[in-house]
PDB file of C-alpha atoms in Angstrom:
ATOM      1  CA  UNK Y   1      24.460 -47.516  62.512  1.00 51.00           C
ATOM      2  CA  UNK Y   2      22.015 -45.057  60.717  1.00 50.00           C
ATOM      3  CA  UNK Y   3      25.053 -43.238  59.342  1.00 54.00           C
ATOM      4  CA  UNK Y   4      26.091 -46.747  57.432  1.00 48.00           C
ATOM      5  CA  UNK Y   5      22.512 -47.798  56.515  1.00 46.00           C
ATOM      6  CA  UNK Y   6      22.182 -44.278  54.588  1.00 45.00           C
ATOM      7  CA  UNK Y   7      25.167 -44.590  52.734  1.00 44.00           C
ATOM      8  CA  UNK Y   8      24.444 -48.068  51.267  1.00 43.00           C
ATOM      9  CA  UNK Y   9      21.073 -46.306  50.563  1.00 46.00           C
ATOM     10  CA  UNK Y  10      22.717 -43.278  48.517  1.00 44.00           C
ATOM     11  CA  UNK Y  11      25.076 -45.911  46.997  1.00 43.00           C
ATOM     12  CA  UNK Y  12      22.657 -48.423  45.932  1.00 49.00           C
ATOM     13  CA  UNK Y  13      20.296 -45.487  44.149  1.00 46.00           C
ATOM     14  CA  UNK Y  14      23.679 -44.198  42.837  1.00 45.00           C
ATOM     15  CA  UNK Y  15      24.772 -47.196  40.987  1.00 45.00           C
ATOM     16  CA  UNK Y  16      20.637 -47.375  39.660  1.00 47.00           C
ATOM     17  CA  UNK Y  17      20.711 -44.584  38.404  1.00 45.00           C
ATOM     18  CA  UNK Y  18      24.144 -45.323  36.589  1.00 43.00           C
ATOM     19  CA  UNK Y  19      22.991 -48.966  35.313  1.00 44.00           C
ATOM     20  CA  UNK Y  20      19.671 -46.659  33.887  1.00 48.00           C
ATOM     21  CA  UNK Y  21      22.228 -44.429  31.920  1.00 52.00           C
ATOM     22  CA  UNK Y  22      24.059 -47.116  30.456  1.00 50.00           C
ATOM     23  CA  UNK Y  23      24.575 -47.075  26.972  1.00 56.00           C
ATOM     24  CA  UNK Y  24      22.201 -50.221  25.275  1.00 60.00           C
ATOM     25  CA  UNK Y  25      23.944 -52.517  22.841  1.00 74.00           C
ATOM     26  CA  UNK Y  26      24.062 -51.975  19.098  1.00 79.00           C
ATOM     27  CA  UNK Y  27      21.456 -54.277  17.688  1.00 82.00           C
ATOM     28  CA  UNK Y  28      22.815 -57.138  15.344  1.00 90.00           C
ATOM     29  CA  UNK Y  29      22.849 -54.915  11.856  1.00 90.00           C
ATOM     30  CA  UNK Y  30      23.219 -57.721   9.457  1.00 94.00           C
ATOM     31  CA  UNK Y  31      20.641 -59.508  10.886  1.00 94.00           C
ATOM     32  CA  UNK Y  32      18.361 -56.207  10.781  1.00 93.00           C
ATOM     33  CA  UNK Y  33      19.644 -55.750   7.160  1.00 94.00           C
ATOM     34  CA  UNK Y  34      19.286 -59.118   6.026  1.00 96.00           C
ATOM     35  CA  UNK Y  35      15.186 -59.359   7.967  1.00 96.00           C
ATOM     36  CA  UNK Y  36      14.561 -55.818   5.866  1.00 94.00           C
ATOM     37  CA  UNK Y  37      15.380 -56.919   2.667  1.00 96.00           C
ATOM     38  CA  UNK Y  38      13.606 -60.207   2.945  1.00 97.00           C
ATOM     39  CA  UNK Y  39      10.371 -58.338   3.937  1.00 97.00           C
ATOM     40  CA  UNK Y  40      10.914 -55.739   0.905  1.00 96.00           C
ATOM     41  CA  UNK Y  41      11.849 -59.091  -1.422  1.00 96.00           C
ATOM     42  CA  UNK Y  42       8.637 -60.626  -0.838  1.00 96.00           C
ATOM     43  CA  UNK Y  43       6.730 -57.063  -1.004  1.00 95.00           C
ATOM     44  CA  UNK Y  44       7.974 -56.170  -4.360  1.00 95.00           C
ATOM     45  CA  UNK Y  45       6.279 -59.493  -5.719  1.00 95.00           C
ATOM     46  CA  UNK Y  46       3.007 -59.028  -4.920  1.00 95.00           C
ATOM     47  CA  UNK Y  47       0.001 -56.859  -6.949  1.00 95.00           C
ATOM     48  CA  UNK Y  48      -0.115 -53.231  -6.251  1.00 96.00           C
ATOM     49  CA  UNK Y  49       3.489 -53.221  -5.313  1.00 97.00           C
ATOM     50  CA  UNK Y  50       4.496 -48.928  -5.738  1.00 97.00           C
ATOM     51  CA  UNK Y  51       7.743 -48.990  -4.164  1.00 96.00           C
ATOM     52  CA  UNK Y  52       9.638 -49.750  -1.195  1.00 93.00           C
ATOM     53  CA  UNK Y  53      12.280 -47.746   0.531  1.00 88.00           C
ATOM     54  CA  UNK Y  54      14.188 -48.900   3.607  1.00 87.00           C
ATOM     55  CA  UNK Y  55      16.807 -46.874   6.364  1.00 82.00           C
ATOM     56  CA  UNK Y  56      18.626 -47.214   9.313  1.00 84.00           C
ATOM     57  CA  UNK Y  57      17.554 -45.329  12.499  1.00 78.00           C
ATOM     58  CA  UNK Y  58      19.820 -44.966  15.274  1.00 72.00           C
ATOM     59  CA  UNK Y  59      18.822 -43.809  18.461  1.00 62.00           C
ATOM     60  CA  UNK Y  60      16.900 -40.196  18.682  1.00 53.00           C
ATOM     61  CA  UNK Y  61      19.105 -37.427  17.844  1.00 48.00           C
ATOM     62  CA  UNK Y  62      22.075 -39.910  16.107  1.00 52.00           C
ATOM     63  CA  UNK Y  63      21.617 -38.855  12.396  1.00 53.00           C
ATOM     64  CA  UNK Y  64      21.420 -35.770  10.680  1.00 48.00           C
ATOM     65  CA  UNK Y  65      17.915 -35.255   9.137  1.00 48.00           C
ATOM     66  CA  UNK Y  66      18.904 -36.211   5.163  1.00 50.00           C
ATOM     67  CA  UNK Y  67      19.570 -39.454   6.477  1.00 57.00           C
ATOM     68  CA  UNK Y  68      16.111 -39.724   7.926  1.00 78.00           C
ATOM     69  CA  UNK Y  69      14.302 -39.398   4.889  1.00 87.00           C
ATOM     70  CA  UNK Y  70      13.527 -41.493   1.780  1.00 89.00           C
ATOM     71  CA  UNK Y  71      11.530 -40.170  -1.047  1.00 93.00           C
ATOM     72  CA  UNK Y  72       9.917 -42.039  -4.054  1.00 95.00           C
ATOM     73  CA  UNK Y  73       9.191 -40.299  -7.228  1.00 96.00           C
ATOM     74  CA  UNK Y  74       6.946 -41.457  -9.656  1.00 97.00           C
ATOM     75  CA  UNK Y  75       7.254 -40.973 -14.022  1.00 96.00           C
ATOM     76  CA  UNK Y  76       3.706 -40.703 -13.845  1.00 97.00           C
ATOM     77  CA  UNK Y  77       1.138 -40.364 -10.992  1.00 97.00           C
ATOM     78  CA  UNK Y  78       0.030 -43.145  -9.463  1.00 98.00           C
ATOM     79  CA  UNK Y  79      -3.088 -43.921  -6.613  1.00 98.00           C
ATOM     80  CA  UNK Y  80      -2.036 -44.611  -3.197  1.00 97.00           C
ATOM     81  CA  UNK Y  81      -4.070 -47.023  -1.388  1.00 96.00           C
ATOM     82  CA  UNK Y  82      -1.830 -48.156   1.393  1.00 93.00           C
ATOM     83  CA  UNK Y  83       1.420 -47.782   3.440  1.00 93.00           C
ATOM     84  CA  UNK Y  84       2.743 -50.741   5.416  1.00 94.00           C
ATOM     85  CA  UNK Y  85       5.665 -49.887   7.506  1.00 93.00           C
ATOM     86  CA  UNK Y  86       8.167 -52.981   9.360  1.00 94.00           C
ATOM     87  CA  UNK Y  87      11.087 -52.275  12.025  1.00 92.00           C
ATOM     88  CA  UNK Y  88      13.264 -55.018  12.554  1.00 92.00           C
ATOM     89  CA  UNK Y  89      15.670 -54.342  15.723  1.00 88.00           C
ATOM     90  CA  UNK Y  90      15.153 -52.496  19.415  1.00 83.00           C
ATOM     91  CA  UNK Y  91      12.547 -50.875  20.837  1.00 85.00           C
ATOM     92  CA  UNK Y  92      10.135 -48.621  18.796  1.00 88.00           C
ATOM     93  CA  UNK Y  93      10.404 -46.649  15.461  1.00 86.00           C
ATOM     94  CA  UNK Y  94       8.149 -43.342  14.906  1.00 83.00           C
ATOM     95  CA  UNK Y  95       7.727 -42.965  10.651  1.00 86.00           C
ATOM     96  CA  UNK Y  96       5.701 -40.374   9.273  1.00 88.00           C
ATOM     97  CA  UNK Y  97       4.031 -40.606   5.696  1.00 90.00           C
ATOM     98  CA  UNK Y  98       3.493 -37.739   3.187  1.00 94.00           C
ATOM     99  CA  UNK Y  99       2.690 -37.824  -0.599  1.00 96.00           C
ATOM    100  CA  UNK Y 100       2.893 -35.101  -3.032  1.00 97.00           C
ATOM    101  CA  UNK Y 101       0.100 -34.330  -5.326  1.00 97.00           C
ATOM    102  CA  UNK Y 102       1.080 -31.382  -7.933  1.00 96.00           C
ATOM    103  CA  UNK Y 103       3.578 -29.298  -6.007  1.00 96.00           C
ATOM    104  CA  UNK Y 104       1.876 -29.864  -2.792  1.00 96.00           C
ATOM    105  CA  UNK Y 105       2.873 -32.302   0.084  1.00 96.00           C
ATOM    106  CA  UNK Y 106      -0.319 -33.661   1.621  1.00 92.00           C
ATOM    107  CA  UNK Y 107      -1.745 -36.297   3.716  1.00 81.00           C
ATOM    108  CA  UNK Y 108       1.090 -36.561   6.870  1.00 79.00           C
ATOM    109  CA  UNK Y 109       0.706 -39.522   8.905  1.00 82.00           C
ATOM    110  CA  UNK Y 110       2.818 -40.845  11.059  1.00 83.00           C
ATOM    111  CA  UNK Y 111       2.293 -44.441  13.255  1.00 87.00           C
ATOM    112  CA  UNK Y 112       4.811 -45.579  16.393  1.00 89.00           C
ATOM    113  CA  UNK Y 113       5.411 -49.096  15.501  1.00 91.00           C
ATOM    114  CA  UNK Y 114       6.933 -51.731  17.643  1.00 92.00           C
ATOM    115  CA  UNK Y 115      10.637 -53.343  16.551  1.00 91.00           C
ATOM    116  CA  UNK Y 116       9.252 -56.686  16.314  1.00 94.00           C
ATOM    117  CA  UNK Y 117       9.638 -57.556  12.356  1.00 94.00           C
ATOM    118  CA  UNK Y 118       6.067 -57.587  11.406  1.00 95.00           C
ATOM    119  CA  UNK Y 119       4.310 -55.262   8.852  1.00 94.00           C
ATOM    120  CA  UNK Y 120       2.154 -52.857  10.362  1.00 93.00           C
ATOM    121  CA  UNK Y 121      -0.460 -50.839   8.033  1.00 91.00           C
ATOM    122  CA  UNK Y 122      -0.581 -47.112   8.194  1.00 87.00           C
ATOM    123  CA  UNK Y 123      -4.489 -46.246   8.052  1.00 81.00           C
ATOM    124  CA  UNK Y 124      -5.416 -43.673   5.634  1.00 87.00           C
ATOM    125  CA  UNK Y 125      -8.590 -42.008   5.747  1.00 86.00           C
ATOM    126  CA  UNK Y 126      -8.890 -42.901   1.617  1.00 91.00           C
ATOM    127  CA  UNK Y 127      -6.850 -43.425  -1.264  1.00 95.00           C
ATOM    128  CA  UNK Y 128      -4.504 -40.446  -2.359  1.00 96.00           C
ATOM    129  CA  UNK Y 129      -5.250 -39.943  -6.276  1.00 96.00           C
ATOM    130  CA  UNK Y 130      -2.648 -38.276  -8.646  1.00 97.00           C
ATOM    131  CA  UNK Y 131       0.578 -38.649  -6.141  1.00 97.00           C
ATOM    132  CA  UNK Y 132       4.187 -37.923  -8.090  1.00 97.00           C
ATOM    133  CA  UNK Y 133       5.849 -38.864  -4.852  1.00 97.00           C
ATOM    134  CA  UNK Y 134       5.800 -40.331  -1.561  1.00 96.00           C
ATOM    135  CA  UNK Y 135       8.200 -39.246   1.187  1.00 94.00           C
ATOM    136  CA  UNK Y 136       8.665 -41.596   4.697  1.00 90.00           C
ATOM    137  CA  UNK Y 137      10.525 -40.236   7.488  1.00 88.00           C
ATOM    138  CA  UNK Y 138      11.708 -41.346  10.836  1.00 81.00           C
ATOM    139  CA  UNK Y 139      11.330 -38.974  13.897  1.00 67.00           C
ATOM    140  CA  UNK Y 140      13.700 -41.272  15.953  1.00 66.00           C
ATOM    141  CA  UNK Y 141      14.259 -44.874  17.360  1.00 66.00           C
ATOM    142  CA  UNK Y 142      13.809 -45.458  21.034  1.00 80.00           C
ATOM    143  CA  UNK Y 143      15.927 -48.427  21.860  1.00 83.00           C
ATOM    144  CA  UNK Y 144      19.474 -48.905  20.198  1.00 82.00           C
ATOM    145  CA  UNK Y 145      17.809 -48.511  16.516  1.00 83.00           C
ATOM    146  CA  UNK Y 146      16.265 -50.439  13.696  1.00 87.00           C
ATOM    147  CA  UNK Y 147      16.196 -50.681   9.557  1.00 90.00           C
ATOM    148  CA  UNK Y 148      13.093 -49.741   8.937  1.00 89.00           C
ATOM    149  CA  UNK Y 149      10.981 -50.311   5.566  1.00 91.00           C
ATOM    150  CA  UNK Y 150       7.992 -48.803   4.308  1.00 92.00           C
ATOM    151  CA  UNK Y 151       5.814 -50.804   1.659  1.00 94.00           C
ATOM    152  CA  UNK Y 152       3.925 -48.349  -0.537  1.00 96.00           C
ATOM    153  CA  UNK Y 153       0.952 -50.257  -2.311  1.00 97.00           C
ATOM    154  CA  UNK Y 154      -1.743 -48.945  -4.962  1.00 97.00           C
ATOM    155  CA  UNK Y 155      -2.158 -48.531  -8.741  1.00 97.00           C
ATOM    156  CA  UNK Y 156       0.959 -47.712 -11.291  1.00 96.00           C
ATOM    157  CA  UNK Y 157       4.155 -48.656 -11.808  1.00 95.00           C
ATOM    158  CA  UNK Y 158       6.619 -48.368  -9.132  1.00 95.00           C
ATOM    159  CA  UNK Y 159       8.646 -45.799  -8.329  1.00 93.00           C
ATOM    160  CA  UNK Y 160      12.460 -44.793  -8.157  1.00 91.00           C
ATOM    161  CA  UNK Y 161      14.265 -43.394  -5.084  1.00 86.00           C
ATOM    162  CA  UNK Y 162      14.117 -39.347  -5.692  1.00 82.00           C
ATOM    163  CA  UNK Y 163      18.337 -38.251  -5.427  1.00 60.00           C
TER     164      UNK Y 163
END
């Protein structure tokens, strides 16, 4: 009788550990898409609007690093008040912010933001003065992934997505 109850008790942690290594579900893309673009739509309207950039991050380890980056460059510099950052998808999204003043990057932040569609402010300690560009990068999705859109706000004209 012991002999049976053990191996339903190997068995059952068997198959939980299995279901736990499951692969999750791709999350409905155009529906991610379409949520992103809204959110940048309505961003681009508004006062202070420097730019907007938007990617999709697969789970950890999925892309190769050029795909996890978007830069902005800027004709001329521009002030930097804030970064507001949106993941529409699975799980959580982990950005990091940098801007370049000169020939120097400066400033890295980087927030974990829950997938749940709302903008989510990246605090900076102050304002970054004289910035030529802004770079946002994701260090990975947990969950089945996410577009993700950054929101760069300030003074000066936006800026154009660096090549």
């Amino acid at each position: 009788m012991r002999i049976r109850y053990a191996v339903l008790t190997v068995l059952g942690l068997l198959v939980t550990g299995l279901a736990g290594c499951a692969p999750q579900a791709e999350p409905d893309w155009p529906a991610a898409e379409a949520a992103a673009q809204e959110f940048e739509d309505v961003a681009s309207s508004q006062d202070g609007f420097l730019g907007s950039a938007s990617f999709r991050s697969d789970r950890e380890g999925a892309q190769s690093p050029e795909e996890l980056e978007v830069v902005l460059s800027y004709a001329s510099d521009v002030l930097v008040e804030g970064v507001t950052i949106a993941c529409f998808g699975d799980g959580t999204a982990r950005l990091g912010f940098a801007v370049r003043v000169g020939s120097s990057w400066l400033g890295v932040e980087s927030a974990e933001i829950e997938c749940d569609g709302d903008g989510h402010a990246i605090d900076l300690d102050e304002p970054f003065e004289e910035v030529n560009a802004v770079s946002i990068s994701s260090a990975g999705a947990e969950g089945a992934g996410a577009m993700l859109v950054a929101i760069v706000s300030g003074v000066g004209s936006p800026g154009e997505l660096a090549s």
